[in-house]
Coordinates of C-alpha atoms in Angstrom, one line a residue:
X557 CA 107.7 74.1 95.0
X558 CA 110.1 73.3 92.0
X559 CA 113.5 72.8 92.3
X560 CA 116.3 71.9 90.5
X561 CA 118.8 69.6 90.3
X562 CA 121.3 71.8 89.3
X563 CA 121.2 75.4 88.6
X564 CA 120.0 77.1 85.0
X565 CA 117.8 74.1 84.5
X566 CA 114.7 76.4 83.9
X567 CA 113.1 76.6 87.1
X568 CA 112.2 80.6 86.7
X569 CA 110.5 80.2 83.3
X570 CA 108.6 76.5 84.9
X571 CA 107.3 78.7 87.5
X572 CA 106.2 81.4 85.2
X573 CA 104.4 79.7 82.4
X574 CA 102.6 77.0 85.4
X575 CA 101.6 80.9 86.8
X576 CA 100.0 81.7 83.4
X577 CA 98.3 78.4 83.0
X578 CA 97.2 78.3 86.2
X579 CA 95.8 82.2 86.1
X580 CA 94.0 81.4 83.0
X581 CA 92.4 78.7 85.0
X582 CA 90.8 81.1 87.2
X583 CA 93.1 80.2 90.0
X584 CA 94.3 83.1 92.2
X585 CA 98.0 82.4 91.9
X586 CA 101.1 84.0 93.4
X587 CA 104.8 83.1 92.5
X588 CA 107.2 82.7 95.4
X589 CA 111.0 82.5 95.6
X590 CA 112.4 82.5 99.2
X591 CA 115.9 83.6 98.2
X592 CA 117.3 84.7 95.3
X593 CA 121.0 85.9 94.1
X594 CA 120.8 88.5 91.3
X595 CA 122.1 91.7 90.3
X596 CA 118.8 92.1 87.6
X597 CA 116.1 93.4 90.3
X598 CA 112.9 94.7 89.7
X599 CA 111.0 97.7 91.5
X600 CA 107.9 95.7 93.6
X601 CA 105.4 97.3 96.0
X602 CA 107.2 98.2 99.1
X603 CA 111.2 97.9 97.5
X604 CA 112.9 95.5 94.8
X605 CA 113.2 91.8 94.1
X606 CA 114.3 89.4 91.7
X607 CA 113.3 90.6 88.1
X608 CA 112.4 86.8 87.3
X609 CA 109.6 87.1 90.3
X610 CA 108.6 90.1 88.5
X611 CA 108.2 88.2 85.7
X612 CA 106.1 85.8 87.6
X613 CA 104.2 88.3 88.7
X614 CA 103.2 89.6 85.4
X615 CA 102.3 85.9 84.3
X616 CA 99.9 85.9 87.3
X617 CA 98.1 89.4 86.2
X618 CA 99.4 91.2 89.4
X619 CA 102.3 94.0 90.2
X620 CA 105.3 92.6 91.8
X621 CA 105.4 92.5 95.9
X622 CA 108.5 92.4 98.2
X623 CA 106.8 89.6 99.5
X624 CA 107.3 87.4 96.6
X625 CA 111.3 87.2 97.0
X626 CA 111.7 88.5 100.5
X627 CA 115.2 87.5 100.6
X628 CA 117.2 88.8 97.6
X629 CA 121.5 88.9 97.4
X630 CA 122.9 91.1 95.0
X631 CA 126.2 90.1 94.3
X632 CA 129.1 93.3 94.7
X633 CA 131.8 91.1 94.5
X634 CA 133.4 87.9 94.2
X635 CA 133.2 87.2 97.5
X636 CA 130.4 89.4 98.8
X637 CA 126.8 91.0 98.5
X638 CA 124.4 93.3 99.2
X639 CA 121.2 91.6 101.7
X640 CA 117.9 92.7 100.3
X641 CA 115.0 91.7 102.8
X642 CA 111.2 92.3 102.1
X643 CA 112.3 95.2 99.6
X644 CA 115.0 96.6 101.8
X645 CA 118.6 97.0 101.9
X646 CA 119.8 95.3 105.2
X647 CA 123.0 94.5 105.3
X648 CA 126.4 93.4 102.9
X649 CA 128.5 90.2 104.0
X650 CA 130.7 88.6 103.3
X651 CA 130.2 85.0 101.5
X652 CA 131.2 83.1 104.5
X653 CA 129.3 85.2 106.5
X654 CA 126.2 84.5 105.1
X655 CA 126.0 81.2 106.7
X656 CA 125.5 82.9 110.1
X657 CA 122.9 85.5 108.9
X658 CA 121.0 82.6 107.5
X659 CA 119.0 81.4 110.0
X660 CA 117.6 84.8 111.1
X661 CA 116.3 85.3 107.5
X662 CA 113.7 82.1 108.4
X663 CA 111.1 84.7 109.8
X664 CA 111.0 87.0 107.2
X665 CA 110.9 84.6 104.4
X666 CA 107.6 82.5 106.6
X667 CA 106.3 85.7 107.5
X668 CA 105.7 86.9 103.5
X669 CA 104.8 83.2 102.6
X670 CA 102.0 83.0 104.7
X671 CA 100.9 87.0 103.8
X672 CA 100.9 85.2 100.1
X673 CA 99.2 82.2 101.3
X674 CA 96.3 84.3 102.7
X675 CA 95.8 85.8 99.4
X676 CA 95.6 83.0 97.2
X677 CA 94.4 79.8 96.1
X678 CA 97.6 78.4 94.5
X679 CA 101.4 79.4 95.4
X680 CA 104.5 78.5 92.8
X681 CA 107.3 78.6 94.8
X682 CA 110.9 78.8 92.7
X683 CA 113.9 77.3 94.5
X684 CA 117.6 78.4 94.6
X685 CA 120.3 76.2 92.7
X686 CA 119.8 72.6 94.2
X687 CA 119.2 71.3 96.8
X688 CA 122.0 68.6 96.0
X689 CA 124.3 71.2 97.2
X690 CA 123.9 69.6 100.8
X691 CA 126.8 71.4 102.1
X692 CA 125.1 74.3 102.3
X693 CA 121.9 72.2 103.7
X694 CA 122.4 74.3 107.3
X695 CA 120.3 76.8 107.7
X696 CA 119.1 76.7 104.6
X697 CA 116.3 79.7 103.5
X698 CA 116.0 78.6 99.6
X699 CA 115.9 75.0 99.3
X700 CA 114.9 71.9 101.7
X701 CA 114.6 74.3 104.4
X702 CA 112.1 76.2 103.6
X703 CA 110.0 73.3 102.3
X704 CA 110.3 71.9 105.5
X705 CA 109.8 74.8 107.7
X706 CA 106.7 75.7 105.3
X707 CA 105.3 72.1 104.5
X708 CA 105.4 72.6 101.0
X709 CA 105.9 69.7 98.6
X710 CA 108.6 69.7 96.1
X711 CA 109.0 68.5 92.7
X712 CA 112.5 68.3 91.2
X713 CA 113.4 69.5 87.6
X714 CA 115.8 67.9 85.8
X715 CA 117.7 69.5 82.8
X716 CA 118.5 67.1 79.7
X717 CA 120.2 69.4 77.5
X718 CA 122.7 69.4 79.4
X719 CA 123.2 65.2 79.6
X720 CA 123.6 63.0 82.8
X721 CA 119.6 64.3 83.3
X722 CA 119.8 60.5 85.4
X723 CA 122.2 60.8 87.1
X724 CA 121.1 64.3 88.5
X725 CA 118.2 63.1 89.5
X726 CA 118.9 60.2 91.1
X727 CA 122.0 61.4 92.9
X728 CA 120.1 64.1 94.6
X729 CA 118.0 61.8 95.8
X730 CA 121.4 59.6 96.7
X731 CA 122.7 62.9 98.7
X732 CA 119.4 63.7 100.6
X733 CA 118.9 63.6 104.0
X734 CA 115.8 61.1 104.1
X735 CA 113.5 63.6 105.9
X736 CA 114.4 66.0 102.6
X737 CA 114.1 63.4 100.1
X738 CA 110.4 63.1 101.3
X739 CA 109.4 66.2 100.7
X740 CA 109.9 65.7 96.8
X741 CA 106.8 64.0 95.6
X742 CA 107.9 64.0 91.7
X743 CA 109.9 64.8 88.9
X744 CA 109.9 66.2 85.8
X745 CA 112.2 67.0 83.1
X746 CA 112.6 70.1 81.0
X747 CA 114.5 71.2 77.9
X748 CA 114.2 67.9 75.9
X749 CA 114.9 68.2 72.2
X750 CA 113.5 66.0 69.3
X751 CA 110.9 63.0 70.2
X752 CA 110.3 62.8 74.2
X753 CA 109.1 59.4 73.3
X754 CA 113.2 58.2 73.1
X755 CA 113.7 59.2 77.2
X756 CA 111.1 56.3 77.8
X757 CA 113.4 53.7 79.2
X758 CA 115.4 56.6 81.0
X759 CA 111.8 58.1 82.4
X760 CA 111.3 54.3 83.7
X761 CA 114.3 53.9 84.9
X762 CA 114.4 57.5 87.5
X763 CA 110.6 56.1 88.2
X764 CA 111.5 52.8 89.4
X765 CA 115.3 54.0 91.1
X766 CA 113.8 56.8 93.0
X767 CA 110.0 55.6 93.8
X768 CA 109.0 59.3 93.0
X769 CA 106.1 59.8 89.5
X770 CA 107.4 61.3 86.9
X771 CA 104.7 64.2 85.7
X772 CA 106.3 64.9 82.2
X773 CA 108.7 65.6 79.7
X774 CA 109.0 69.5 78.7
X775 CA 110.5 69.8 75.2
X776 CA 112.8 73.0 74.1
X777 CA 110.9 75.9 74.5
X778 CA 111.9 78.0 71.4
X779 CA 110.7 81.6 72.6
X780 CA 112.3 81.5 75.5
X781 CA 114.7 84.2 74.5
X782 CA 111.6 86.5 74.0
X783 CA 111.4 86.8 77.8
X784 CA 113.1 88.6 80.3
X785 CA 116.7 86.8 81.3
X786 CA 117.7 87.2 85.4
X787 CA 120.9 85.3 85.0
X788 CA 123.7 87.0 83.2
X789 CA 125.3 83.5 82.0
X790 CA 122.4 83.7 79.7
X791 CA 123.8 86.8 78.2
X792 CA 126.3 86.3 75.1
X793 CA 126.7 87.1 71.4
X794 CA 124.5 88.2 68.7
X795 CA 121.5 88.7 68.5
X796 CA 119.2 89.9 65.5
X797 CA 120.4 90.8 62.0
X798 CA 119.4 94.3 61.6
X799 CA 121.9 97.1 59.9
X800 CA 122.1 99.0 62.8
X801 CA 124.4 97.7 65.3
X802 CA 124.2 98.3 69.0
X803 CA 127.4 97.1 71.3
X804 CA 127.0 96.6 75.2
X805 CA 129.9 95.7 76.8
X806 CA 129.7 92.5 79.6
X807 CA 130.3 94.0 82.5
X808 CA 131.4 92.0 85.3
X809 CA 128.3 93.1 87.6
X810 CA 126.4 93.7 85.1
X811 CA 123.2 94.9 86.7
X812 CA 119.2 95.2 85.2
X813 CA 120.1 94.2 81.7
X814 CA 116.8 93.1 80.6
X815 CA 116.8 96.7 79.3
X816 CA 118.5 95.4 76.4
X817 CA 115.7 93.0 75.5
X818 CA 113.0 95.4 73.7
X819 CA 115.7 96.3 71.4
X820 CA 117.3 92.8 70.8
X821 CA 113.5 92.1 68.9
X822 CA 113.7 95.2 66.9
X823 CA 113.7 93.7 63.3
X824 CA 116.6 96.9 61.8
X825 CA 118.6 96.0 65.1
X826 CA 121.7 94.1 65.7
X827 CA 122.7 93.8 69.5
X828 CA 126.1 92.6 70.1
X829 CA 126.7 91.6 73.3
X830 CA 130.8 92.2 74.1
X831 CA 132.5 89.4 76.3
X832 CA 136.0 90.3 78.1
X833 CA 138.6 89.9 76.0
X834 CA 136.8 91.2 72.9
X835 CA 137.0 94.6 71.5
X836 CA 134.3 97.1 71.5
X837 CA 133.1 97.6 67.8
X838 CA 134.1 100.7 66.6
X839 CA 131.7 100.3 63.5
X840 CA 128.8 100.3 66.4
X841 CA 126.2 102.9 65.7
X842 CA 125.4 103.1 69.4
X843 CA 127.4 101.4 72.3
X844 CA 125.5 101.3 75.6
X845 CA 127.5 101.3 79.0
X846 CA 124.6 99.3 81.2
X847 CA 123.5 99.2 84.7
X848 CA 126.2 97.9 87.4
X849 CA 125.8 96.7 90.9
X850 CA 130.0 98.0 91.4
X851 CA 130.3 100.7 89.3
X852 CA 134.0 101.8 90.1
X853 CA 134.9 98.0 90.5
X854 CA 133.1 97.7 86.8
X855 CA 135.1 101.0 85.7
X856 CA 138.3 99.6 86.2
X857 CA 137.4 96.4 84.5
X858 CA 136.2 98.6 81.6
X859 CA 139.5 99.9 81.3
X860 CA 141.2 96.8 81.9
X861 CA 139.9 94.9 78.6
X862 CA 140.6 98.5 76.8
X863 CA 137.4 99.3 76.0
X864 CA 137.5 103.0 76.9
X865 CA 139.8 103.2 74.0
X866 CA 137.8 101.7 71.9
X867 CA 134.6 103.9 73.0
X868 CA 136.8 106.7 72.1
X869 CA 137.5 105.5 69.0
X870 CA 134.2 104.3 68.0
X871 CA 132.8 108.1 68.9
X872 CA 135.3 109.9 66.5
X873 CA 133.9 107.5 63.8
X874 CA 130.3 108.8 64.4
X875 CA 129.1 106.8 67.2
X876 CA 126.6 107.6 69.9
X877 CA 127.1 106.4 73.0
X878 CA 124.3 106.0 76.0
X879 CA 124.7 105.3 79.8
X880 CA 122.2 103.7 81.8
X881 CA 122.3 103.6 85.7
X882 CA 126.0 103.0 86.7
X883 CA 127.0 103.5 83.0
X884 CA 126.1 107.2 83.2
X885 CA 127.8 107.4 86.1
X886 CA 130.9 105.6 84.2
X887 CA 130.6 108.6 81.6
X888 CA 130.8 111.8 84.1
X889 CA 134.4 113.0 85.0
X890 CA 135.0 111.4 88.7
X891 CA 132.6 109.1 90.3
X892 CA 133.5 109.8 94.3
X893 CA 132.6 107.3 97.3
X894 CA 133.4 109.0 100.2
X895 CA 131.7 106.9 102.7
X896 CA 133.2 103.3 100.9
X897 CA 130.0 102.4 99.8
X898 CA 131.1 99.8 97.1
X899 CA 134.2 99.2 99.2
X900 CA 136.9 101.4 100.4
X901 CA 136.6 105.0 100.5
X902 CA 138.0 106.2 96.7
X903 CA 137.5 108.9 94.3
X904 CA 138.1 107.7 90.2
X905 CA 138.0 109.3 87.6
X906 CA 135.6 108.4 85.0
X907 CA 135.6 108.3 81.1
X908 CA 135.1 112.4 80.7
X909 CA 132.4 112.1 78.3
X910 CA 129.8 113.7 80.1
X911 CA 130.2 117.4 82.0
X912 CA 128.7 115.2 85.5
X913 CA 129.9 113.8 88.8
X914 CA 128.3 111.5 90.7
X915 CA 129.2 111.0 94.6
X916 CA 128.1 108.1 96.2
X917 CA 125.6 107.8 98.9
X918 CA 123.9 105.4 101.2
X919 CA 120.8 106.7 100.6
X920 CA 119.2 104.1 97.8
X921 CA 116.3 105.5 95.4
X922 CA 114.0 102.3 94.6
X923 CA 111.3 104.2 92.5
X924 CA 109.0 103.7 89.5
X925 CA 109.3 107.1 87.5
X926 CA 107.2 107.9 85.0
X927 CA 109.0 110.4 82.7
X928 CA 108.5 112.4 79.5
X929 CA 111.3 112.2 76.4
X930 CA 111.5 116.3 75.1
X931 CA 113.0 115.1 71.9
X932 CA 110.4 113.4 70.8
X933 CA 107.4 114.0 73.2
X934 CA 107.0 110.4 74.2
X935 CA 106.4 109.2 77.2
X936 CA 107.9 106.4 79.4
X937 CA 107.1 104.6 82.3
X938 CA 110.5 102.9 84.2
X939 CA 112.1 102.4 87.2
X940 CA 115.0 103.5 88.9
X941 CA 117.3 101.2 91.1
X942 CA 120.5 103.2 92.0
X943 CA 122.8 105.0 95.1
X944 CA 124.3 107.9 93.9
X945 CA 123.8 111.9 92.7
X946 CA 124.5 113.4 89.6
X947 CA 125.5 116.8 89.1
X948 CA 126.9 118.9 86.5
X949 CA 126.9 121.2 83.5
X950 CA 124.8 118.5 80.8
X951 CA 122.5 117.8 83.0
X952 CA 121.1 121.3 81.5
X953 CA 120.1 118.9 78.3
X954 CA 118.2 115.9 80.2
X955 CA 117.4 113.2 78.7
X956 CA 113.8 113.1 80.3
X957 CA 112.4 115.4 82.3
X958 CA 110.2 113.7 85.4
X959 CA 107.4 116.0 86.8
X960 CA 109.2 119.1 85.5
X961 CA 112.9 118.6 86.4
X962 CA 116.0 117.2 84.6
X963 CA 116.6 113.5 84.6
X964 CA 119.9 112.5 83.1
X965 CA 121.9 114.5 80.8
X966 CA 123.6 114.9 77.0
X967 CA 126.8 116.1 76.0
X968 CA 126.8 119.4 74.1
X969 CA 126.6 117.3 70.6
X970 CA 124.2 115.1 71.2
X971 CA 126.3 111.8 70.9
X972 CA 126.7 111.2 74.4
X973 CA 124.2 110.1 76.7
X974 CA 123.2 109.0 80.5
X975 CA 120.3 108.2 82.5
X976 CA 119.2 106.7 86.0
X977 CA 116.0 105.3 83.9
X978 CA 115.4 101.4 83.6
X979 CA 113.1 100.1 81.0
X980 CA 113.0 102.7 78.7
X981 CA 113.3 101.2 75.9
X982 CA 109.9 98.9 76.4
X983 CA 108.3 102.0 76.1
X984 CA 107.4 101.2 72.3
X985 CA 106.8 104.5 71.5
X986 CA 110.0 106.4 72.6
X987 CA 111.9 103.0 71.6
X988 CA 110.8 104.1 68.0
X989 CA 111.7 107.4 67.9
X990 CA 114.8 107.0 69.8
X991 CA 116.3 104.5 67.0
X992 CA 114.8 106.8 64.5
X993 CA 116.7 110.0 65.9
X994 CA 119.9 107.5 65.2
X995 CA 119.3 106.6 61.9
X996 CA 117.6 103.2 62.2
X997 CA 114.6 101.4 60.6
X998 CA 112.2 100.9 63.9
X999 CA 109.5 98.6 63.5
X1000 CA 106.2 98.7 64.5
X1001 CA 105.8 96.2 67.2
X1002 CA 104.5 96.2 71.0
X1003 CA 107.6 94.4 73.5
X1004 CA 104.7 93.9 76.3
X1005 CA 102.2 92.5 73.6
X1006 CA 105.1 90.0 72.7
X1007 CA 105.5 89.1 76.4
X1008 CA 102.3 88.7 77.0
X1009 CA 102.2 86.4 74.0
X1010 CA 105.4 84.2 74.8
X1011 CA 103.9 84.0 78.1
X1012 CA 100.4 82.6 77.1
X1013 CA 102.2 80.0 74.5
X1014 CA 104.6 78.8 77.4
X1015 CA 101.4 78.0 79.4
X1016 CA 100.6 76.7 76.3
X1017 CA 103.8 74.4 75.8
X1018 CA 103.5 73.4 79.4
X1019 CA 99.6 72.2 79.7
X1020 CA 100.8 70.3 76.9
X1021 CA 103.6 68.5 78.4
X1022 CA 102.7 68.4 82.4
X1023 CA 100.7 66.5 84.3
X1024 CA 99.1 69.9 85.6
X1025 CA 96.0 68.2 87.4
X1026 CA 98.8 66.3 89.1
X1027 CA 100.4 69.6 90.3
X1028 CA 97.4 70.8 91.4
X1029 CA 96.6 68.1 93.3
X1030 CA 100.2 68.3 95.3
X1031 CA 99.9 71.5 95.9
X1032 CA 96.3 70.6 97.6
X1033 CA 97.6 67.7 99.6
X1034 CA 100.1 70.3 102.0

């Protein structure tokens, strides 16, 4: 198991690339995160999970399993979420609630562990934040706990680029209940940037303060950005330096936005990433509204920063504008939620772009769709994660049609467009002729061959930096 010592220090990609090494091995391998919190899920067999599992998942060869992140929080709020358990929607709490719902969550999370454990030689199990965070030690799912409760041993990641990598090491260990502490069995560090060879005293020194063997430095990984983010901190600026210039605005839930990353690597492409406070370019060729786990809560914040004015404004100055998931929704005249499902009962209206409504239902479609593009004849193979119908005139000009019938819609002009369909746009094929329709230079590269490439030269990067046989060898001693 890898944890952290604090959160963001790379414990999803860790897990990944030591998935891909290991696969290449000729291990069976299966990645494993107990609990997660993210509003960037991924459709599995049997419901959704964490989209960095999925990404495990991938580095592993496999498809993505429930049981891989049985327990999965999506945040609605800032003080609540929605309970995902093996796949399923159970419940949505409150933060301080959560404490209570904890410890019946322990079955669930053993129960796909030991399904995993069945099926294969070698299980990577990602932890949640730190485990330093010992007030939140009871009944603990993600962490210590489930080590414990599973027998797994632990090795805890340290992040340098960040400084005081020491002092997080050491002081977890300082802040451990013993019967914890014993469970880690090593250390490593990651993100480390020039010569490793200068952090030898510093190495030393965490060796001989917390009796635990260090099993390597991990320097930068360069390509990391070529992979699929989960955490929305790690969303932000510019990226590319193409002529055509695509604008998302940051969304305070934003939801599933690893749809932007295909077009982030398109060489004619610049995606601008809009933080609050910031106005929406109105020199963008396209502004995309993206997915949302609180899509009225999201609306309002739209408005708030003034964006919908600038939208406007960016349209009358030949923009096209495209919704995805709770961003279509954003673009229909009223979005209604009779039965309160992202809080109280309401009905808002929405930007009036698109001739659509969307009401609100409990009823949640967790689907991978396959789906054909009319315009251009290309085909594409997504996902849909979303509550909610759509209904309305433009949904007579779909953007896709799935076996037969209308999926999404377009305005009358053709500048205004919405769709329930994740991942679209690593569909190479439609992702070229899409930006061509628009007036950009595609190129003429594959995003899952460039995946599938930064995922073999981080197994690469990590062989080369880890003590791997020593991993191996943990894992063996359980």
């Amino acid at each position: 198991m890898i944890q952290g010592a604090g959160s963001n220090v790379g414990k999803s990609l860790l897990v990944a690339g030591l998935c891909r090494h290991f696969t290449r091995q000729g291990l069976t391998v299966r990645p494993f995160k107990p609990q997660n919190m993210s509003n960037n899920a991924a459709v599995a067999v049997g419901g959704e999970i964490g989209r960095a599992q999925a990404l495990q998942a991938r580095a592993c060869g496999v498809r993505p399993h429930v049981d891989m992140n049985p327990v999965l929080l999506k945040p609605e709020s800032e003080t609540g979420a929605q309970v995902i358990v093996q796949g399923r929607r159970l419940t949505t709490v409150k933060a301080r609630d959560y404490a209570a719902l904890k410890p019946q969550l322990m079955a669930p999370v053993l129960d796909s562990f030991n399904r995993l454990q069945a099926e294969a030689d070698l299980v990577i199990v990602e932890g949640a934040g730190s485990p330093a965070e010992v007030n939140l030690r009871a009944g603990d799912i993600a962490n210590m706990g489930f080590a414990r409760a599973a027998d797994v041993p632990v090795v805890l990641a340290g992040d340098i680029d960040r400084g005081g990598v020491i002092a997080q090491l050491v002081g977890t260990q300082a802040v451990l209940d013993p019967a914890d502490a014993a469970m880690i069995r090593g250390f490593l560090i990651n993100k480390f940037r020039g010569d490793p060879r200068l952090f030898d005293d510093g190495y030393r020194l965490i060796e001989t303060r917390t009796g635990w063997p260090g099993l390597g430095v991990v320097p930068w990984f360069p390509d990391a950005h070529r992979l699929p983010a989960e955490d929305a901190a790690d969303l932000g600026g510019t990226r590319g330096s193409g002529d055509f210039l695509i604008a998302v605005p940051h969304l305070n839930r934003i939801a599933n936005f690893d749809d932007l990353d295909p077009l982030a690597q398109e060489p004619g492409v610049t995606l601008r990433i809009v933080s609050p406070g910031q106005p929406l370019p109105v020199e963008a060729d396209l502004i995309i509204l993206p997915g949302s786990k609180a899509t009225i809560a999201d609306l309002t914040h739209f408005r708030s920063q003034g964006w919908d004015i600038d939208l406007a404004a960016a349209l009358r100055r030949g923009a096209r504008v495209l919704g995805l998931c709770g961003g279509y929704q954003m673009l229909g005249h009223e979005i209604a939620d009779p039965e309160g499902i992202e809080g109280k009962p309401a009905c808002v209206a929405g930007l009036g772009l698109l001739d659509v409504t969307t009401t609100m239902t409990p009823d949640k479609r967790v689907t991978e769709t396959a789906a054909v593009h009319p315009a251009s004849g290309t085909e594409v193979r997504g996902y849909e994660i979303h509550l909610g119908r759509t209904e309305g005139p433009d949904r007579a000009r779909p953007m896709f049609t799935v076996q037969g019938q209308p999926e999404g819609a377009m305005r009358a002009d053709g500048r205004v467009m919405g769709s329930y369909l994740h991942g679209m746009f690593s569909a190479d094929a439609f992702r070229r002729a899409f930006l061509g329709s628009l007036g950009a230079v595609p190129g003429g590269g594959s995003y899952d061959q460039n995946v599938a490439e930064t995922l073999d030269a981080l197994a690469d990067h990590l062989a080369a930096h880890l003590d791997c046989a020593a991993l191996l060898r943990l894992a063996g001693s359980r």
